[in-house]
Amino acid sequence: MIYKRINAEGLAHLSYFIGSENEAVIIDPRRDCQIYIDIAKQEDVKIQYIFETHRNEDYVIGSLELAQLTGAEIYHGPWPDFKYGHKLKDGQEFYVGNLKVFAIHTPGHTPGCMSYAFADLTSGEAAIFVCTGDTLFVSDVGRTDFGGLEKRRKWSENLYNSIFNKLLPLGDHVILCPAHGSGSVCGGNIAKREWSTLGLERLMNPLLQLSKEQFIEQKVNEHHEIPPYFRKMEQYNLEGPPVLRNLPEPKLLSPTEFQKLMDKDAVVVDTRTPPAFGSAHINGSYSIWLEGLPMFAGWVLPYDQSILLVLKERDQLETVVRYLFRMGYDMIEGYILGVETWYTEALPLKHLGLLTVQDLKTRLEKDNDLTLLDVRSDEEWNSEHIEGAIHLYVGHIEEHINKILTDQTTAVICRIGTRASLGASILQQKGYTDIHVVLGGMVAWQNAGYTITKQ
Amino acid sequence: MIYKRINAEGLAHLSYFIGSENEAVIIDPRRDCQIYIDIAKQEDVKIQYIFETHRNEDYVIGSLELAQLTGAEIYHGPWPDFKYGHKLKDGQEFYVGNLKVFAIHTPGHTPGCMSYAFADLTSGEAAIFVCTGDTLFVSDVGRTDFGGLEKRRKWSENLYNSIFNKLLPLGDHVILCPAHGSGSVCGGNIAKREWSTLGLERLMNPLLQLSKEQFIEQKVNEHHEIPPYFRKMEQYNLEGPPVLRNLPEPKLLSPTEFQKLMDKDAVVVDTRTPPAFGSAHINGSYSIWLEGLPMFAGWVLPYDQSILLVLKERDQLETVVRYLFRMGYDMIEGYILGVETWYTEALPLKHLGLLTVQDLKTRLEKDNDLTLLDVRSDEEWNSEHIEGAIHLYVGHIEEHINKILTDQTTAVICRIGTRASLGASILQQKGYTDIHVVLGGMVAWQNAGYTITKQ
Amino acid sequence: MIYKRINAEGLAHLSYFIGSENEAVIIDPRRDCQIYIDIAKQEDVKIQYIFETHRNEDYVIGSLELAQLTGAEIYHGPWPDFKYGHKLKDGQEFYVGNLKVFAIHTPGHTPGCMSYAFADLTSGEAAIFVCTGDTLFVSDVGRTDFGGLEKRRKWSENLYNSIFNKLLPLGDHVILCPAHGSGSVCGGNIAKREWSTLGLERLMNPLLQLSKEQFIEQKVNEHHEIPPYFRKMEQYNLEGPPVLRNLPEPKLLSPTEFQKLMDKDAVVVDTRTPPAFGSAHINGSYSIWLEGLPMFAGWVLPYDQSILLVLKERDQLETVVRYLFRMGYDMIEGYILGVETWYTEALPLKHLGLLTVQDLKTRLEKDNDLTLLDVRSDEEWNSEHIEGAIHLYVGHIEEHINKILTDQTTAVICRIGTRASLGASILQQKGYTDIHVVLGGMVAWQNAGYTITKQ
Amino acid sequence: MIYKRINAEGLAHLSYFIGSENEAVIIDPRRDCQIYIDIAKQEDVKIQYIFETHRNEDYVIGSLELAQLTGAEIYHGPWPDFKYGHKLKDGQEFYVGNLKVFAIHTPGHTPGCMSYAFADLTSGEAAIFVCTGDTLFVSDVGRTDFGGLEKRRKWSENLYNSIFNKLLPLGDHVILCPAHGSGSVCGGNIAKREWSTLGLERLMNPLLQLSKEQFIEQKVNEHHEIPPYFRKMEQYNLEGPPVLRNLPEPKLLSPTEFQKLMDKDAVVVDTRTPPAFGSAHINGSYSIWLEGLPMFAGWVLPYDQSILLVLKERDQLETVVRYLFRMGYDMIEGYILGVETWYTEALPLKHLGLLTVQDLKTRLEKDNDLTLLDVRSDEEWNSEHIEGAIHLYVGHIEEHINKILTDQTTAVICRIGTRASLGASILQQKGYTDIHVVLGGMVAWQNAGYTITKQ
């Protein structure tokens, strides 16, 4: 029996390659799907089925891409009305080598969510694994807010029922295979531990310790952000995304070629660190650090403009391209390495102020006119912040720019400085001129022993 | 949390690298232990502890080797009286990052067997994993025959108690981490599936479906082979084996150099396929195919003579060296690739007869003087064989050579031809001259539709 | 400046990647041309031109394949009338970064042969390298026999003139870049040393020490074989071969699938060693050892039948496929690894007798009816052989099978046993039944101290 | 025949692995010498001899290291009086496989310089290659200034004689194998082209076009820098450097561990780009970009203090360690990646001003008090500079700090900004406070179309 969990880092998206004898199934394939084909070749098996647990919101599903390359058949749940693949019935069974697969309808996160349980018939009929998609995670459960306010209570109740009446009855002994690990936007409190069983969740998952009423109340009142790109993902995954067969191959550009594409309305993403970005960057570029791309690119990047990259190193290129490709950004035209070639050509650069927390403290004590803008999430702000700061989540700056005063010196702070750099780059694009980034953010502030306000 | 299962192929020995934050423990390290150091480096953790589940019989434990390279502390169970490391108490606890480790005394396979359960304190106190050594496998349990006939019933009862009173009470939800997978000499019926939980074993492990009396009776009556090298392993693992720090590096030899070492009493192992071996091989060499080395080298190779290799390809060298090193064969002096250089130097060669099953059928029908020697295990022989064949397990040929008639043409058969080739090479060494190997063995015989006798 | 010599092993074909600044040219690309694209990517250069030195006879030129993938322009000499690319004039110049390239018409090996000299303009106008195709090798010169008997004298004279009047005048200091290294069928005495200069050839190349008359006489009287596949190469390279873009990907077959394809007239090539082949092989298969494929596949394999492979190891697959692909064999359908699966399915096998030289000696002394067939080249046979043997070059066996007696036991011998195994496999295909291969061949015979006849 | 040129990037140091049959010699091995052992293993040859061309000044020779690992014998020229290895005589001969090696005394660069010519006896006695050390490069010749002023003329004359009377007479046809390529401190005008012959040098090397008198005059008047570490190299290479057997393995440090080592007098080298360094760096660190290490580390780093690294990426670690190790810096204790962990711990940072050339222009036009310090070489300064700037070579800043005014704003400029960043970091260490780096340097200044002064 073959069992491989494939972690698409950044998205913390987990897909599964499960095989027996010469056959295999893939659960929720990612879009850069060569990895499944490579495993199939190496293990000498044929991919028969692709099972989707639900219409995903946070990434482009790779089912169509993989189906075209392998001839595998795609299966979905009963909602929404997918434009490709086959619709499953609750309880439908499949055989893959010595494995028996049961499709289980587990609505809640969405009305069409499916789980897939696997029995190894050489041992017996008891389920070994269950792939639970966004229904049940390690220490967390799925979001129930995608249907809007009016449906949220009903979806939350469905989720409770799916977990307690459909999944847990499979038995404590079943190994849990969720669609996301720690770090995903689809579940804020997913544990860092990757391994669990239904029994462990029954015993220790905080949500599963609540009564049905408590569970529903908590799910209805949770706060989640919905980045704008989710709408594109929903559309793609409903209708079938473009099938590219290969990753985009952006080219190394000269500064002149780069600027020509900028003049044609290309958007620039700079993945260097906040100090490097702050010291010198191309006018109009977004500062998004490498690991932040899956979480924040979807807040600011458009789908109808070319994308250009400023990278620290060439060997980051593939990772950046994979991150963007998984979110449906296919028009990645080119890149430059650092800004050295740029300034050597005497092309103009912008900079941001860079403040250590010591600098910030001094400035706050001295200057009346310094605005301190905290761009962390509502939860983070609510738990603690610096007195006198104002708050606007980094994802909302573009939309709610009018909430921020324009003529003052502004210092942007977040947890460690990365989101602050993105926030500052957005402000600078909007015409703000005296913008500073606090290096090290709230963590450095607290490490320095400075006072914070807790609510 | 880091969880890596390391499979030493051939032995089907499983060791575990389990870490949290910047700390890690290794369970039952293999002797070629660089792999743990590499993982530690890559994950940026320090190996704190080495936990042994028991004095192993089938391989050299790598604890001392790894301890010297990392400074980690070694812990064993209360039996035997190990000459190195620390002795554990039942219930002793350790903390590794966010993990809590419980040492559990689970005697049965040996009186000193330990299991180790891991809780992730960021989630709670429930055990996530349990490392069970040779106590409990996927679909099988440990052998109880190493104490000899008189202790076998007691050890079997202990094993039952350890499983039912110590392990299963941890809960159905606990993921099973045994010391061996399918293919090990330490459990003949281990499932091919690698993943299981205590609940799955409770429900489906055939041994755990028996009553205590039935369980003991079955364990007492099971038949197991004890290859001679086990005694060396027990001594090594009790006293601490030689610490080499590096794998032996045998040299590519000219035929002349090779023969000089043979003249000094070196033993030759030829890992080519049965047809290649049969057609031309060096006088006195053992035919042991690559994958068969961990199972059969220990039946025939001495510890006090140099070992020379005849390999099909240079890239098999590392695998062969690892296999032998894990079994304590450290004096691997050199190798040649095939026998082409040998015969080009006009050095003498031996050959064996090679029979297809069609040839065998014809010969059996025609010749009165053909002895057909079946060298499979007792279980295989008992379940089915060719009428008129005689039986002697391949591991016993050297010792019981007198049971076989000497002056007749002899055809050696096994399941597919590999053990037959080893058996034939032993007979040839002992002076038998008219020896044939049946290519394809019993499987080919049955695929050809010929008659077999079932008991 | 970038200078890479790419050696297509087996053919001993040398191609060159020469670049400067962001531009590059390729001289005589091989058909599996991804290697040039990889270098171009890594060096960040664009391949502008593909220069062919001549219509090759021994392999499929990769120009069209590479041109389609890169957009580079193809240039040839003035003969024959190529169906693709551009025709060069003697003395035509090109600029590639800081390099100046001179095309020099150097007829002789063929009437259209070109050489290409490179100057580095940053240093001056003197030529640094010259790519001489099949005109001048290290210690040898090109063949002049492809135009047939009547043109041979003229072509030989042309070759002399090209070397002495066109190449050597470039100066002793010019580094020599020929199209073949040691082991090629295109020059029997090419030195093993890869590096030379025009001056070194002038001083030490044996052919260049001769007078013009001596040179022509020697070239006219040289003996060369022309394997049948050369005709296909000439046609391909004249008209443009099929462009495949990818190497064929033969599949691992079950014995049943393999036999089905054999029933549809597929040809089987077995690349295992002579002892392995001799002991057990599939009926009708050719025995061609891996390194012998480029030299011997073209004597026996057809272009209009599928090819199946029997390989020793999976990791030989790519090499075998490359070797065959370079010779235009594109229909490689599948492979099996060894014959173990074959005989385990109880499918029928053939074998050959295997004789050591000791066995051969005994047989020759005892048996009157043993035919010893020597299949080495005319040159080898003429220089020395075993008394009483008969001679027929391995490449001519299929055509001249009638020259060999059929009803006798036949032992086939060559230098070390590999060509003998091919020869024996051909005889067996033709219905000969009592065929033996002499392991170690003439080398072993002499190493054993047995008598040979020298002429 | 095996011919491998090994380029130690950074130093642009070329060593050679030359072998025949089963033997090989190494010319001028680098200190991280595993590469030669790997080639020897792969090619199945034994390294017999190590030939040094001279006592090197710019790197630690790896002869002792390699000799200990392989048992090879070391040979040097007759000067200085080496404390290890064997002394050669002019004309001494060695045989290596089919190669004949001639040791040729070619004084000039130093009195003991040797060259080594190789003939391939299978072709004849003419030399194929000559390894010329620092005597003759592609388009340049060796320095003659290491003996001090009084010996310079004599050494220059010796060099002329060695080239014209010892090397060129070997013949135009001999392939040139010098000890350095383009980018070395040992020859400022070495061509980028790697391949040459004695004939090409005779025809095109600018120095070889001069009369003897002109040659000597030019060599006597050339300007070269002598970085302080050269003295250490000379001592090491005379007496034999420490043999470490392995590269140092610096550890990833926490900011706290890092600072503790700084408190114990460790020196910090920051290899990030000038903008990243300028925006935020650890107090007291040297800014030396990766590729600049071999050229500039030896100007500032001591041999008796530990070295700590600030790296952009973990995968630069090995390169940095090799660079330093080759220069004899063995005490490399640890590293951190970027300064993010540093400022997150609220540890203090320094910054430098960063000026685009546009900023510089504006400042120069406006401010009377801006000192513009040009830290390029004398040659660069002499050929062109910005009016009003002052000049001090970056390597001389520490020694001649008193030449620079202290109380003014200072902008540091070089060709593109990297040496300026090093210069600025030295000034900052010396207590200067208002220091700026000109990004893009003179190249950007000229690309912007601003005025320069040419002499």
PDB file of C-alpha atoms in Angstrom, chain C residues 252-381:
ATOM      1  CA  LEU C 252       7.998  -1.828 -18.544  1.00  0.00           C
ATOM      2  CA  LEU C 253       6.055  -4.792 -19.879  1.00  0.00           C
ATOM      3  CA  SER C 254       4.715  -7.944 -18.355  1.00  0.00           C
ATOM      4  CA  PRO C 255       5.956 -11.115 -20.091  1.00  0.00           C
ATOM      5  CA  THR C 256       2.496 -11.511 -21.629  1.00  0.00           C
ATOM      6  CA  GLU C 257       2.485  -7.992 -23.084  1.00  0.00           C
ATOM      7  CA  PHE C 258       6.029  -8.526 -24.288  1.00  0.00           C
ATOM      8  CA  GLN C 259       5.149 -11.736 -26.076  1.00  0.00           C
ATOM      9  CA  LYS C 260       2.105 -10.177 -27.716  1.00  0.00           C
ATOM     10  CA  LEU C 261       4.324  -7.522 -29.277  1.00  0.00           C
ATOM     11  CA  MET C 262       6.774 -10.211 -30.364  1.00  0.00           C
ATOM     12  CA  ASP C 263       3.898 -11.995 -32.066  1.00  0.00           C
ATOM     13  CA  LYS C 264       3.269  -8.774 -33.983  1.00  0.00           C
ATOM     14  CA  ASP C 265       6.770  -8.975 -35.397  1.00  0.00           C
ATOM     15  CA  ALA C 266       8.721  -6.891 -32.873  1.00  0.00           C
ATOM     16  CA  VAL C 267      12.471  -7.450 -32.709  1.00  0.00           C
ATOM     17  CA  VAL C 268      14.095  -8.215 -29.351  1.00  0.00           C
ATOM     18  CA  VAL C 269      17.479  -6.843 -28.239  1.00  0.00           C
ATOM     19  CA  ASP C 270      19.019  -8.300 -25.102  1.00  0.00           C
ATOM     20  CA  THR C 271      21.753  -6.106 -23.602  1.00  0.00           C
ATOM     21  CA  ARG C 272      22.839  -8.417 -20.801  1.00  0.00           C
ATOM     22  CA  THR C 273      26.319  -9.909 -20.620  1.00  0.00           C
ATOM     23  CA  PRO C 274      27.245 -12.977 -22.689  1.00  0.00           C
ATOM     24  CA  PRO C 275      27.067 -15.387 -19.713  1.00  0.00           C
ATOM     25  CA  ALA C 276      23.647 -14.093 -18.686  1.00  0.00           C
ATOM     26  CA  PHE C 277      22.380 -14.188 -22.261  1.00  0.00           C
ATOM     27  CA  GLY C 278      23.847 -17.582 -22.929  1.00  0.00           C
ATOM     28  CA  SER C 279      22.336 -19.150 -19.842  1.00  0.00           C
ATOM     29  CA  ALA C 280      18.753 -18.133 -20.622  1.00  0.00           C
ATOM     30  CA  HIS C 281      17.239 -15.809 -23.212  1.00  0.00           C
ATOM     31  CA  ILE C 282      14.090 -15.234 -25.185  1.00  0.00           C
ATOM     32  CA  ASN C 283      13.885 -17.108 -28.441  1.00  0.00           C
ATOM     33  CA  GLY C 284      14.878 -14.981 -31.404  1.00  0.00           C
ATOM     34  CA  SER C 285      16.535 -12.191 -29.456  1.00  0.00           C
ATOM     35  CA  TYR C 286      19.757 -10.482 -30.487  1.00  0.00           C
ATOM     36  CA  SER C 287      22.566 -10.375 -27.928  1.00  0.00           C
ATOM     37  CA  ILE C 288      24.077  -6.895 -28.094  1.00  0.00           C
ATOM     38  CA  TRP C 289      25.873  -5.679 -24.972  1.00  0.00           C
ATOM     39  CA  LEU C 290      25.185  -2.089 -23.931  1.00  0.00           C
ATOM     40  CA  GLU C 291      28.382  -0.467 -25.180  1.00  0.00           C
ATOM     41  CA  GLY C 292      28.125  -2.415 -28.418  1.00  0.00           C
ATOM     42  CA  LEU C 293      24.769  -0.968 -29.430  1.00  0.00           C
ATOM     43  CA  PRO C 294      26.054   2.091 -31.342  1.00  0.00           C
ATOM     44  CA  MET C 295      28.451  -0.095 -33.296  1.00  0.00           C
ATOM     45  CA  PHE C 296      26.306  -3.172 -33.930  1.00  0.00           C
ATOM     46  CA  ALA C 297      22.598  -2.354 -33.666  1.00  0.00           C
ATOM     47  CA  GLY C 298      22.816  -0.826 -37.148  1.00  0.00           C
ATOM     48  CA  TRP C 299      23.941  -4.144 -38.635  1.00  0.00           C
ATOM     49  CA  VAL C 300      20.918  -6.114 -37.567  1.00  0.00           C
ATOM     50  CA  LEU C 301      17.968  -3.946 -36.503  1.00  0.00           C
ATOM     51  CA  PRO C 302      15.312  -2.966 -39.040  1.00  0.00           C
ATOM     52  CA  TYR C 303      13.623   0.461 -39.181  1.00  0.00           C
ATOM     53  CA  ASP C 304      10.118  -0.809 -39.911  1.00  0.00           C
ATOM     54  CA  GLN C 305       9.587  -3.111 -36.931  1.00  0.00           C
ATOM     55  CA  SER C 306       9.036  -2.365 -33.268  1.00  0.00           C
ATOM     56  CA  ILE C 307      11.967  -2.923 -30.939  1.00  0.00           C
ATOM     57  CA  LEU C 308      11.733  -4.599 -27.530  1.00  0.00           C
ATOM     58  CA  LEU C 309      14.479  -4.636 -24.937  1.00  0.00           C
ATOM     59  CA  VAL C 310      15.748  -7.066 -22.331  1.00  0.00           C
ATOM     60  CA  LEU C 311      17.779  -5.017 -19.860  1.00  0.00           C
ATOM     61  CA  LYS C 312      19.956  -5.915 -16.915  1.00  0.00           C
ATOM     62  CA  GLU C 313      18.852  -2.881 -14.899  1.00  0.00           C
ATOM     63  CA  ARG C 314      16.229  -0.190 -15.226  1.00  0.00           C
ATOM     64  CA  ASP C 315      18.878   2.521 -15.095  1.00  0.00           C
ATOM     65  CA  GLN C 316      20.309   1.315 -18.388  1.00  0.00           C
ATOM     66  CA  LEU C 317      17.070   2.190 -20.126  1.00  0.00           C
ATOM     67  CA  GLU C 318      17.882   5.804 -20.831  1.00  0.00           C
ATOM     68  CA  THR C 319      21.298   4.987 -22.251  1.00  0.00           C
ATOM     69  CA  VAL C 320      19.894   2.288 -24.507  1.00  0.00           C
ATOM     70  CA  VAL C 321      17.109   4.567 -25.710  1.00  0.00           C
ATOM     71  CA  ARG C 322      19.581   7.373 -26.440  1.00  0.00           C
ATOM     72  CA  TYR C 323      21.862   5.032 -28.362  1.00  0.00           C
ATOM     73  CA  LEU C 324      19.038   3.751 -30.539  1.00  0.00           C
ATOM     74  CA  PHE C 325      17.396   7.163 -30.951  1.00  0.00           C
ATOM     75  CA  ARG C 326      20.658   8.629 -32.224  1.00  0.00           C
ATOM     76  CA  MET C 327      20.673   5.950 -34.922  1.00  0.00           C
ATOM     77  CA  GLY C 328      17.085   6.701 -35.916  1.00  0.00           C
ATOM     78  CA  TYR C 329      15.402   3.780 -34.138  1.00  0.00           C
ATOM     79  CA  ASP C 330      12.304   5.528 -32.813  1.00  0.00           C
ATOM     80  CA  MET C 331       9.894   2.603 -32.388  1.00  0.00           C
ATOM     81  CA  ILE C 332      11.146   1.295 -29.061  1.00  0.00           C
ATOM     82  CA  GLU C 333       8.001  -0.081 -27.501  1.00  0.00           C
ATOM     83  CA  GLY C 334       8.876  -1.678 -24.223  1.00  0.00           C
ATOM     84  CA  TYR C 335      11.298  -3.561 -22.057  1.00  0.00           C
ATOM     85  CA  ILE C 336      11.626  -6.233 -19.391  1.00  0.00           C
ATOM     86  CA  LEU C 337      14.309  -6.478 -16.714  1.00  0.00           C
ATOM     87  CA  GLY C 338      16.211  -9.720 -17.043  1.00  0.00           C
ATOM     88  CA  VAL C 339      14.398 -12.944 -17.835  1.00  0.00           C
ATOM     89  CA  GLU C 340      13.289 -13.757 -14.280  1.00  0.00           C
ATOM     90  CA  THR C 341       9.685 -12.663 -14.861  1.00  0.00           C
ATOM     91  CA  TRP C 342       9.759 -14.554 -18.125  1.00  0.00           C
ATOM     92  CA  TYR C 343      10.699 -17.939 -16.747  1.00  0.00           C
ATOM     93  CA  THR C 344       8.597 -17.482 -13.629  1.00  0.00           C
ATOM     94  CA  GLU C 345       5.621 -17.290 -16.000  1.00  0.00           C
ATOM     95  CA  ALA C 346       6.879 -20.628 -17.373  1.00  0.00           C
ATOM     96  CA  LEU C 347       7.483 -19.082 -20.775  1.00  0.00           C
ATOM     97  CA  PRO C 348      10.027 -20.924 -22.937  1.00  0.00           C
ATOM     98  CA  LEU C 349      13.712 -19.949 -23.022  1.00  0.00           C
ATOM     99  CA  LYS C 350      16.683 -20.703 -25.195  1.00  0.00           C
ATOM    100  CA  HIS C 351      20.287 -21.074 -24.179  1.00  0.00           C
ATOM    101  CA  LEU C 352      23.722 -21.097 -25.757  1.00  0.00           C
ATOM    102  CA  GLY C 353      26.679 -23.175 -24.785  1.00  0.00           C
ATOM    103  CA  LEU C 354      29.338 -21.251 -22.873  1.00  0.00           C
ATOM    104  CA  LEU C 355      32.936 -22.346 -23.173  1.00  0.00           C
ATOM    105  CA  THR C 356      35.946 -21.150 -21.243  1.00  0.00           C
ATOM    106  CA  VAL C 357      39.128 -21.154 -23.274  1.00  0.00           C
ATOM    107  CA  GLN C 358      40.191 -24.216 -21.323  1.00  0.00           C
ATOM    108  CA  ASP C 359      36.987 -25.940 -22.439  1.00  0.00           C
ATOM    109  CA  LEU C 360      37.632 -24.802 -26.000  1.00  0.00           C
ATOM    110  CA  LYS C 361      41.158 -26.149 -25.996  1.00  0.00           C
ATOM    111  CA  THR C 362      39.975 -29.527 -24.762  1.00  0.00           C
ATOM    112  CA  ARG C 363      37.217 -29.658 -27.312  1.00  0.00           C
ATOM    113  CA  LEU C 364      39.467 -28.670 -30.177  1.00  0.00           C
ATOM    114  CA  GLU C 365      41.936 -31.355 -29.230  1.00  0.00           C
ATOM    115  CA  LYS C 366      39.280 -34.016 -28.834  1.00  0.00           C
ATOM    116  CA  ASP C 367      36.508 -33.316 -31.275  1.00  0.00           C
ATOM    117  CA  ASN C 368      36.825 -33.496 -34.972  1.00  0.00           C
ATOM    118  CA  ASP C 369      33.475 -32.003 -35.517  1.00  0.00           C
ATOM    119  CA  LEU C 370      33.837 -28.612 -33.788  1.00  0.00           C
ATOM    120  CA  THR C 371      33.724 -25.594 -36.102  1.00  0.00           C
ATOM    121  CA  LEU C 372      35.426 -22.576 -34.572  1.00  0.00           C
ATOM    122  CA  LEU C 373      34.013 -19.407 -36.108  1.00  0.00           C
ATOM    123  CA  ASP C 374      35.962 -16.192 -35.584  1.00  0.00           C
ATOM    124  CA  VAL C 375      33.731 -13.137 -36.048  1.00  0.00           C
ATOM    125  CA  ARG C 376      36.297 -10.372 -35.544  1.00  0.00           C
ATOM    126  CA  SER C 377      37.177  -7.815 -38.211  1.00  0.00           C
ATOM    127  CA  ASP C 378      39.408  -8.578 -41.149  1.00  0.00           C
ATOM    128  CA  GLU C 379      42.241  -6.596 -39.569  1.00  0.00           C
ATOM    129  CA  GLU C 380      42.009  -8.500 -36.315  1.00  0.00           C
ATOM    130  CA  TRP C 381      41.812 -11.859 -38.065  1.00  0.00           C
TER     131      TRP C 381
END
